[in-house]
mmCIF file of C-alpha atoms and ligand atoms in Angstrom:
data_model
loop_
_atom_site.group_PDB
_atom_site.id
_atom_site.type_symbol
_atom_site.label_atom_id
_atom_site.label_comp_id
_atom_site.label_asym_id
_atom_site.label_seq_id
_atom_site.Cartn_x
_atom_site.Cartn_y
_atom_site.Cartn_z
ATOM 1 C CA MET A 1 -66.580 5.058 42.352
ATOM 2 C CA ARG A 2 -65.169 4.823 38.835
ATOM 3 C CA LEU A 3 -65.462 8.628 37.849
ATOM 4 C CA VAL A 4 -63.894 10.470 34.522
ATOM 5 C CA LEU A 5 -62.803 14.038 35.190
ATOM 6 C CA LEU A 6 -63.554 16.174 32.313
ATOM 7 C CA GLY A 7 -62.472 19.659 31.916
ATOM 8 C CA ALA A 8 -59.616 21.913 30.287
ATOM 9 C CA PRO A 9 -56.028 21.932 30.709
ATOM 10 C CA GLY A 10 -55.325 23.938 33.993
ATOM 11 C CA SER A 11 -59.144 22.908 35.157
ATOM 12 C CA GLY A 12 -58.246 21.428 38.568
ATOM 13 C CA LYS A 13 -58.547 17.598 37.587
ATOM 14 C CA GLY A 14 -55.454 16.763 39.272
ATOM 15 C CA THR A 15 -55.924 18.454 42.745
ATOM 16 C CA GLN A 16 -59.693 17.257 42.697
ATOM 17 C CA ALA A 17 -58.654 13.775 42.250
ATOM 18 C CA ASP A 18 -56.042 13.915 44.885
ATOM 19 C CA PHE A 19 -59.026 15.471 47.145
ATOM 20 C CA LEU A 20 -61.394 12.684 46.414
ATOM 21 C CA LYS A 21 -58.495 10.076 46.698
ATOM 22 C CA THR A 22 -58.196 10.547 50.467
ATOM 23 C CA ASN A 23 -61.844 10.810 50.977
ATOM 24 C CA PHE A 24 -62.370 7.631 48.636
ATOM 25 C CA ASP A 25 -60.366 4.233 48.281
ATOM 26 C CA CYS A 26 -59.918 4.427 44.604
ATOM 27 C CA VAL A 27 -57.063 4.917 42.229
ATOM 28 C CA HIS A 28 -56.258 8.054 40.129
ATOM 29 C CA ILE A 29 -55.044 7.308 36.456
ATOM 30 C CA SER A 30 -53.539 10.572 34.781
ATOM 31 C CA THR A 31 -53.016 9.723 31.387
ATOM 32 C CA GLY A 32 -50.864 12.828 31.113
ATOM 33 C CA ASP A 33 -48.501 11.627 34.013
ATOM 34 C CA ILE A 34 -47.757 8.306 32.814
ATOM 35 C CA LEU A 35 -46.732 10.169 29.752
ATOM 36 C CA ARG A 36 -44.740 12.286 31.572
ATOM 37 C CA GLU A 37 -42.812 9.319 33.382
ATOM 38 C CA ASN A 38 -42.403 7.508 30.008
ATOM 39 C CA LEU A 39 -40.861 10.714 28.813
ATOM 40 C CA ARG A 40 -38.010 11.255 32.223
ATOM 41 C CA GLU A 41 -37.467 7.555 31.383
ATOM 42 C CA LYS A 42 -37.142 7.798 27.657
ATOM 43 C CA SER A 43 -39.406 4.884 27.054
ATOM 44 C CA GLU A 44 -40.271 3.984 23.429
ATOM 45 C CA LEU A 45 -43.774 5.072 24.460
ATOM 46 C CA GLY A 46 -42.174 8.568 25.734
ATOM 47 C CA LEU A 47 -40.280 9.322 22.578
ATOM 48 C CA ARG A 48 -43.058 8.783 20.398
ATOM 49 C CA ALA A 49 -45.581 11.025 22.178
ATOM 50 C CA GLU A 50 -42.930 13.406 22.996
ATOM 51 C CA THR A 51 -43.276 16.261 20.021
ATOM 52 C CA PHE A 52 -47.103 16.122 20.427
ATOM 53 C CA MET A 53 -47.287 17.077 24.254
ATOM 54 C CA ASN A 54 -44.589 20.219 23.582
ATOM 55 C CA LYS A 55 -46.652 21.571 21.563
ATOM 56 C CA GLY A 56 -49.745 21.426 23.439
ATOM 57 C CA GLU A 57 -51.213 18.480 20.554
ATOM 58 C CA LEU A 58 -53.242 15.247 21.556
ATOM 59 C CA VAL A 59 -51.035 12.031 21.598
ATOM 60 C CA PRO A 60 -52.811 9.807 18.853
ATOM 61 C CA ASP A 61 -55.252 7.870 20.061
ATOM 62 C CA ALA A 62 -54.173 4.128 19.326
ATOM 63 C CA ILE A 63 -51.035 5.133 21.781
ATOM 64 C CA ILE A 64 -53.408 6.279 24.582
ATOM 65 C CA ILE A 65 -55.822 3.326 23.966
ATOM 66 C CA ASP A 66 -53.425 0.598 24.291
ATOM 67 C CA MET A 67 -51.520 2.585 27.076
ATOM 68 C CA VAL A 68 -55.015 3.100 29.180
ATOM 69 C CA LYS A 69 -55.907 -0.637 28.207
ATOM 70 C CA ALA A 70 -52.454 -1.828 30.169
ATOM 71 C CA ARG A 71 -52.975 -0.197 33.080
ATOM 72 C CA LEU A 72 -56.938 -1.548 33.265
ATOM 73 C CA ALA A 73 -55.321 -4.642 33.518
ATOM 74 C CA GLU A 74 -53.895 -3.739 36.878
ATOM 75 C CA ASP A 75 -54.897 -5.498 40.133
ATOM 76 C CA ASP A 76 -55.390 -1.915 41.700
ATOM 77 C CA VAL A 77 -58.307 -0.558 39.515
ATOM 78 C CA ALA A 78 -60.337 -3.638 40.776
ATOM 79 C CA LYS A 79 -60.882 -0.938 44.320
ATOM 80 C CA GLY A 80 -62.517 2.266 41.278
ATOM 81 C CA PHE A 81 -60.676 4.769 39.850
ATOM 82 C CA LEU A 82 -61.167 8.288 38.767
ATOM 83 C CA MET A 83 -59.462 9.021 35.231
ATOM 84 C CA ASP A 84 -58.035 12.120 34.374
ATOM 85 C CA GLY A 85 -57.260 13.611 31.222
ATOM 86 C CA PHE A 86 -58.594 10.342 29.669
ATOM 87 C CA PRO A 87 -60.996 9.989 27.387
ATOM 88 C CA ARG A 88 -60.097 13.697 25.188
ATOM 89 C CA THR A 89 -61.374 12.447 21.711
ATOM 90 C CA ILE A 90 -64.908 10.457 20.827
ATOM 91 C CA PRO A 91 -63.006 7.979 19.610
ATOM 92 C CA GLN A 92 -61.191 7.526 22.740
ATOM 93 C CA ALA A 93 -64.495 7.587 24.710
ATOM 94 C CA ASP A 94 -65.931 4.824 22.532
ATOM 95 C CA ALA A 95 -62.389 2.675 22.801
ATOM 96 C CA PHE A 96 -63.112 3.097 26.788
ATOM 97 C CA ASP A 97 -67.072 1.937 26.592
ATOM 98 C CA LYS A 98 -65.581 -0.825 25.102
ATOM 99 C CA MET A 99 -63.404 -1.427 27.229
ATOM 100 C CA LEU A 100 -65.127 -1.383 30.480
ATOM 101 C CA SER A 101 -67.896 -3.565 29.203
ATOM 102 C CA GLY A 102 -65.485 -6.226 28.119
ATOM 103 C CA MET A 103 -64.038 -6.093 32.129
ATOM 104 C CA GLY A 104 -68.211 -6.055 33.242
ATOM 105 C CA LEU A 105 -67.859 -2.159 34.682
ATOM 106 C CA HIS A 106 -69.507 0.690 33.866
ATOM 107 C CA LEU A 107 -68.809 4.478 34.648
ATOM 108 C CA ASP A 108 -70.769 6.117 37.362
ATOM 109 C CA ALA A 109 -70.294 9.693 36.814
ATOM 110 C CA VAL A 110 -68.662 12.206 34.382
ATOM 111 C CA LEU A 111 -67.548 15.380 35.926
ATOM 112 C CA LEU A 112 -67.048 17.784 33.892
ATOM 113 C CA ILE A 113 -65.218 20.797 35.920
ATOM 114 C CA LYS A 114 -66.227 24.358 34.143
ATOM 115 C CA VAL A 115 -63.678 27.274 34.164
ATOM 116 C CA ASP A 116 -63.624 30.512 31.911
ATOM 117 C CA ASP A 117 -60.381 30.326 29.705
ATOM 118 C CA GLU A 118 -58.681 33.495 30.916
ATOM 119 C CA LEU A 119 -58.431 31.978 34.644
ATOM 120 C CA LEU A 120 -57.467 28.643 32.955
ATOM 121 C CA VAL A 121 -54.637 31.239 31.304
ATOM 122 C CA ARG A 122 -53.545 32.495 34.634
ATOM 123 C CA ARG A 123 -53.267 29.483 36.590
ATOM 124 C CA LEU A 124 -51.506 27.699 34.195
ATOM 125 C CA THR A 125 -48.979 30.316 33.762
ATOM 126 C CA ASN A 126 -48.391 30.110 37.812
ATOM 127 C CA ARG A 127 -48.233 26.191 38.138
ATOM 128 C CA ARG A 128 -45.044 24.586 38.750
ATOM 129 C CA THR A 129 -44.978 20.789 39.165
ATOM 130 C CA CYS A 130 -42.222 19.303 42.209
ATOM 131 C CA ARG A 131 -39.276 16.975 40.637
ATOM 132 C CA ALA A 132 -39.617 15.344 43.763
ATOM 133 C CA CYS A 133 -42.742 14.057 44.545
ATOM 134 C CA GLY A 134 -44.734 15.712 41.550
ATOM 135 C CA LYS A 135 -47.195 18.126 43.896
ATOM 136 C CA ILE A 136 -48.756 20.834 41.511
ATOM 137 C CA VAL A 137 -48.615 24.280 42.952
ATOM 138 C CA SER A 138 -49.735 27.902 42.262
ATOM 139 C CA LEU A 139 -47.343 30.564 42.656
ATOM 140 C CA LEU A 140 -51.022 32.514 42.786
ATOM 141 C CA ASP A 141 -51.056 30.511 45.855
ATOM 142 C CA VAL A 142 -49.153 32.823 47.835
ATOM 143 C CA ASP A 143 -49.478 30.501 51.244
ATOM 144 C CA LEU A 144 -48.452 27.618 49.782
ATOM 145 C CA VAL A 145 -45.146 28.445 48.370
ATOM 146 C CA THR A 146 -41.859 29.403 50.029
ATOM 147 C CA GLU A 147 -40.219 32.542 49.838
ATOM 148 C CA ASP A 148 -38.240 32.116 46.629
ATOM 149 C CA ALA A 149 -40.882 30.233 44.832
ATOM 150 C CA LYS A 150 -38.301 27.702 44.013
ATOM 151 C CA ASN A 151 -38.960 24.686 46.413
ATOM 152 C CA CYS A 152 -41.679 22.355 46.956
ATOM 153 C CA PRO A 153 -44.137 23.080 50.097
ATOM 154 C CA ALA A 154 -44.734 19.828 50.906
ATOM 155 C CA CYS A 155 -40.904 17.972 49.935
ATOM 156 C CA GLY A 156 -38.709 21.046 49.713
ATOM 157 C CA GLY A 157 -38.226 19.345 46.194
ATOM 158 C CA GLU A 158 -37.151 21.810 43.173
ATOM 159 C CA LEU A 159 -40.160 23.170 41.499
ATOM 160 C CA TYR A 160 -40.208 23.444 37.705
ATOM 161 C CA GLN A 161 -42.846 24.694 35.233
ATOM 162 C CA ARG A 162 -43.978 22.513 32.644
ATOM 163 C CA LYS A 163 -42.829 23.061 28.810
ATOM 164 C CA ASP A 164 -46.302 22.974 28.188
ATOM 165 C CA ASP A 165 -47.012 25.713 30.746
ATOM 166 C CA SER A 166 -46.043 28.530 28.436
ATOM 167 C CA GLU A 167 -49.216 30.553 27.489
ATOM 168 C CA SER A 168 -48.421 29.928 23.572
ATOM 169 C CA VAL A 169 -48.416 25.977 23.962
ATOM 170 C CA ILE A 170 -51.742 26.704 27.072
ATOM 171 C CA ARG A 171 -53.594 28.613 24.236
ATOM 172 C CA ASN A 172 -53.090 26.064 21.882
ATOM 173 C CA ARG A 173 -54.069 23.372 24.360
ATOM 174 C CA LEU A 174 -57.275 25.577 25.188
ATOM 175 C CA TYR A 175 -57.909 25.268 21.485
ATOM 176 C CA VAL A 176 -57.699 21.574 20.981
ATOM 177 C CA TYR A 177 -59.659 21.129 24.459
ATOM 178 C CA ARG A 178 -62.768 23.279 22.673
ATOM 179 C CA GLU A 179 -62.022 21.508 19.519
ATOM 180 C CA GLN A 180 -61.513 17.676 20.091
ATOM 181 C CA THR A 181 -62.313 17.165 24.012
ATOM 182 C CA GLU A 182 -65.399 19.371 24.611
ATOM 183 C CA PRO A 183 -67.689 17.561 22.109
ATOM 184 C CA LEU A 184 -67.312 14.580 24.936
ATOM 185 C CA THR A 185 -69.573 16.635 27.178
ATOM 186 C CA ALA A 186 -72.558 15.825 25.074
ATOM 187 C CA TRP A 187 -71.838 12.325 24.367
ATOM 188 C CA TYR A 188 -71.759 11.628 27.813
ATOM 189 C CA GLU A 189 -75.027 13.516 28.708
ATOM 190 C CA GLY A 190 -76.470 11.899 26.102
ATOM 191 C CA LYS A 191 -75.950 8.722 28.398
ATOM 192 C CA GLY A 192 -77.275 10.481 31.482
ATOM 193 C CA LEU A 193 -73.601 10.648 33.259
ATOM 194 C CA LEU A 194 -72.532 14.459 32.917
ATOM 195 C CA ARG A 195 -72.143 16.195 36.317
ATOM 196 C CA ILE A 196 -71.079 19.965 36.210
ATOM 197 C CA VAL A 197 -69.436 21.731 38.919
ATOM 198 C CA GLU A 198 -68.741 25.480 37.729
ATOM 199 C CA VAL A 199 -65.660 27.098 39.562
ATOM 200 C CA GLN A 200 -65.919 31.025 40.384
ATOM 201 C CA ASP A 201 -63.188 33.385 40.202
ATOM 202 C CA HIS A 202 -62.418 33.553 43.739
ATOM 203 C CA TYR A 203 -62.275 29.402 44.321
ATOM 204 C CA MET A 204 -59.548 27.699 46.089
ATOM 205 C CA PRO A 205 -59.749 24.128 46.053
ATOM 206 C CA GLU A 206 -61.563 23.326 49.011
ATOM 207 C CA ASP A 207 -64.174 25.624 47.578
ATOM 208 C CA THR A 208 -64.008 23.795 44.301
ATOM 209 C CA PHE A 209 -64.215 20.554 45.793
ATOM 210 C CA LYS A 210 -67.660 21.110 47.609
ATOM 211 C CA GLY A 211 -69.443 21.662 44.085
ATOM 212 C CA VAL A 212 -67.714 18.449 43.548
ATOM 213 C CA LYS A 213 -69.224 16.255 46.420
ATOM 214 C CA ALA A 214 -72.425 18.377 45.619
ATOM 215 C CA ALA A 215 -72.626 17.679 41.905
ATOM 216 C CA LEU A 216 -71.543 13.894 42.818
ATOM 217 C CA ASN A 217 -74.008 13.759 45.879
ATOM 218 C CA LEU A 218 -71.439 12.522 47.839
HETATM 219 P P1 AMP B 301 -52.440 16.418 30.916
HETATM 220 O O1 AMP B 301 -51.273 16.455 31.866
HETATM 221 O O2 AMP B 301 -53.611 15.774 30.851
HETATM 222 O O3 AMP B 301 -52.815 18.161 30.554
HETATM 223 O O4 AMP B 301 -51.663 15.944 29.664
HETATM 224 C C1 AMP B 301 -50.312 16.538 28.951
HETATM 225 C C2 AMP B 301 -50.292 16.210 27.561
HETATM 226 O O5 AMP B 301 -50.098 15.583 27.235
HETATM 227 C C3 AMP B 301 -51.599 16.561 26.823
HETATM 228 O O6 AMP B 301 -50.854 17.789 26.115
HETATM 229 C C4 AMP B 301 -51.400 15.629 25.569
HETATM 230 O O7 AMP B 301 -50.324 15.820 24.594
HETATM 231 C C5 AMP B 301 -51.117 14.342 26.132
HETATM 232 N N1 AMP B 301 -52.340 13.795 26.740
HETATM 233 C C6 AMP B 301 -52.425 13.282 27.551
HETATM 234 N N2 AMP B 301 -53.748 12.921 27.774
HETATM 235 C C7 AMP B 301 -53.894 12.074 26.602
HETATM 236 C C8 AMP B 301 -55.116 11.377 25.748
HETATM 237 N N3 AMP B 301 -55.964 10.856 26.799
HETATM 238 N N4 AMP B 301 -55.482 11.808 24.638
HETATM 239 C C9 AMP B 301 -54.098 12.236 24.367
HETATM 240 N N5 AMP B 301 -53.524 13.084 24.159
HETATM 241 C C10 AMP B 301 -52.890 13.229 25.597
#
């Protein structure tokens, strides 16, 4: 399966990718995760990306396109991929098309996860990430989080709030999404690849996953 997950920040692309990965053998490629790893390692790429990321802005296309090209050259990609957080602009989508056709590959579908803006803000301000295993935890999900909400329910590692999950940065990320990324839905619709799942207020990730499977005919 070769799939692009499209959706605003906080729409649950990473969580749905985790569900899909356990059901179907393919690699999860998150450009945000790759960038954050580079930030931690203080690599040259990380240093170039940091100021954009902290402001909730997009890292320039040329940097991202080179990074994705390098990732797609790795062997594990042969079994299929879930692209999460890429492409985010029309030039990225165009470059991605060219990369894939150069490799003799095509996308099976582009899945748009649609969520209301206020729900996104609520979700993102309550989102925590585990420093040790990278698990994403919501403070809204009382069953999952330990009493003091400081430790990962999976591994006990420290939970932290991403710098770009503060409310003002989130509002900017949503603005950037509407301006630069949303036009991709029409782009992929024109190619007959777009599938949509609408997330309702009361949905748990499992409910969304049912919608994902239905949208993808899985
Ligand atoms: P994410 O974890 O996907 O929300 O990404 C976090 C941040 O990384 C974004 O707010 C951007 O600053 C940067 N980023 C991730 N993917 C891309 C991309 N495809 N194009 C530009 N910037 C990106």
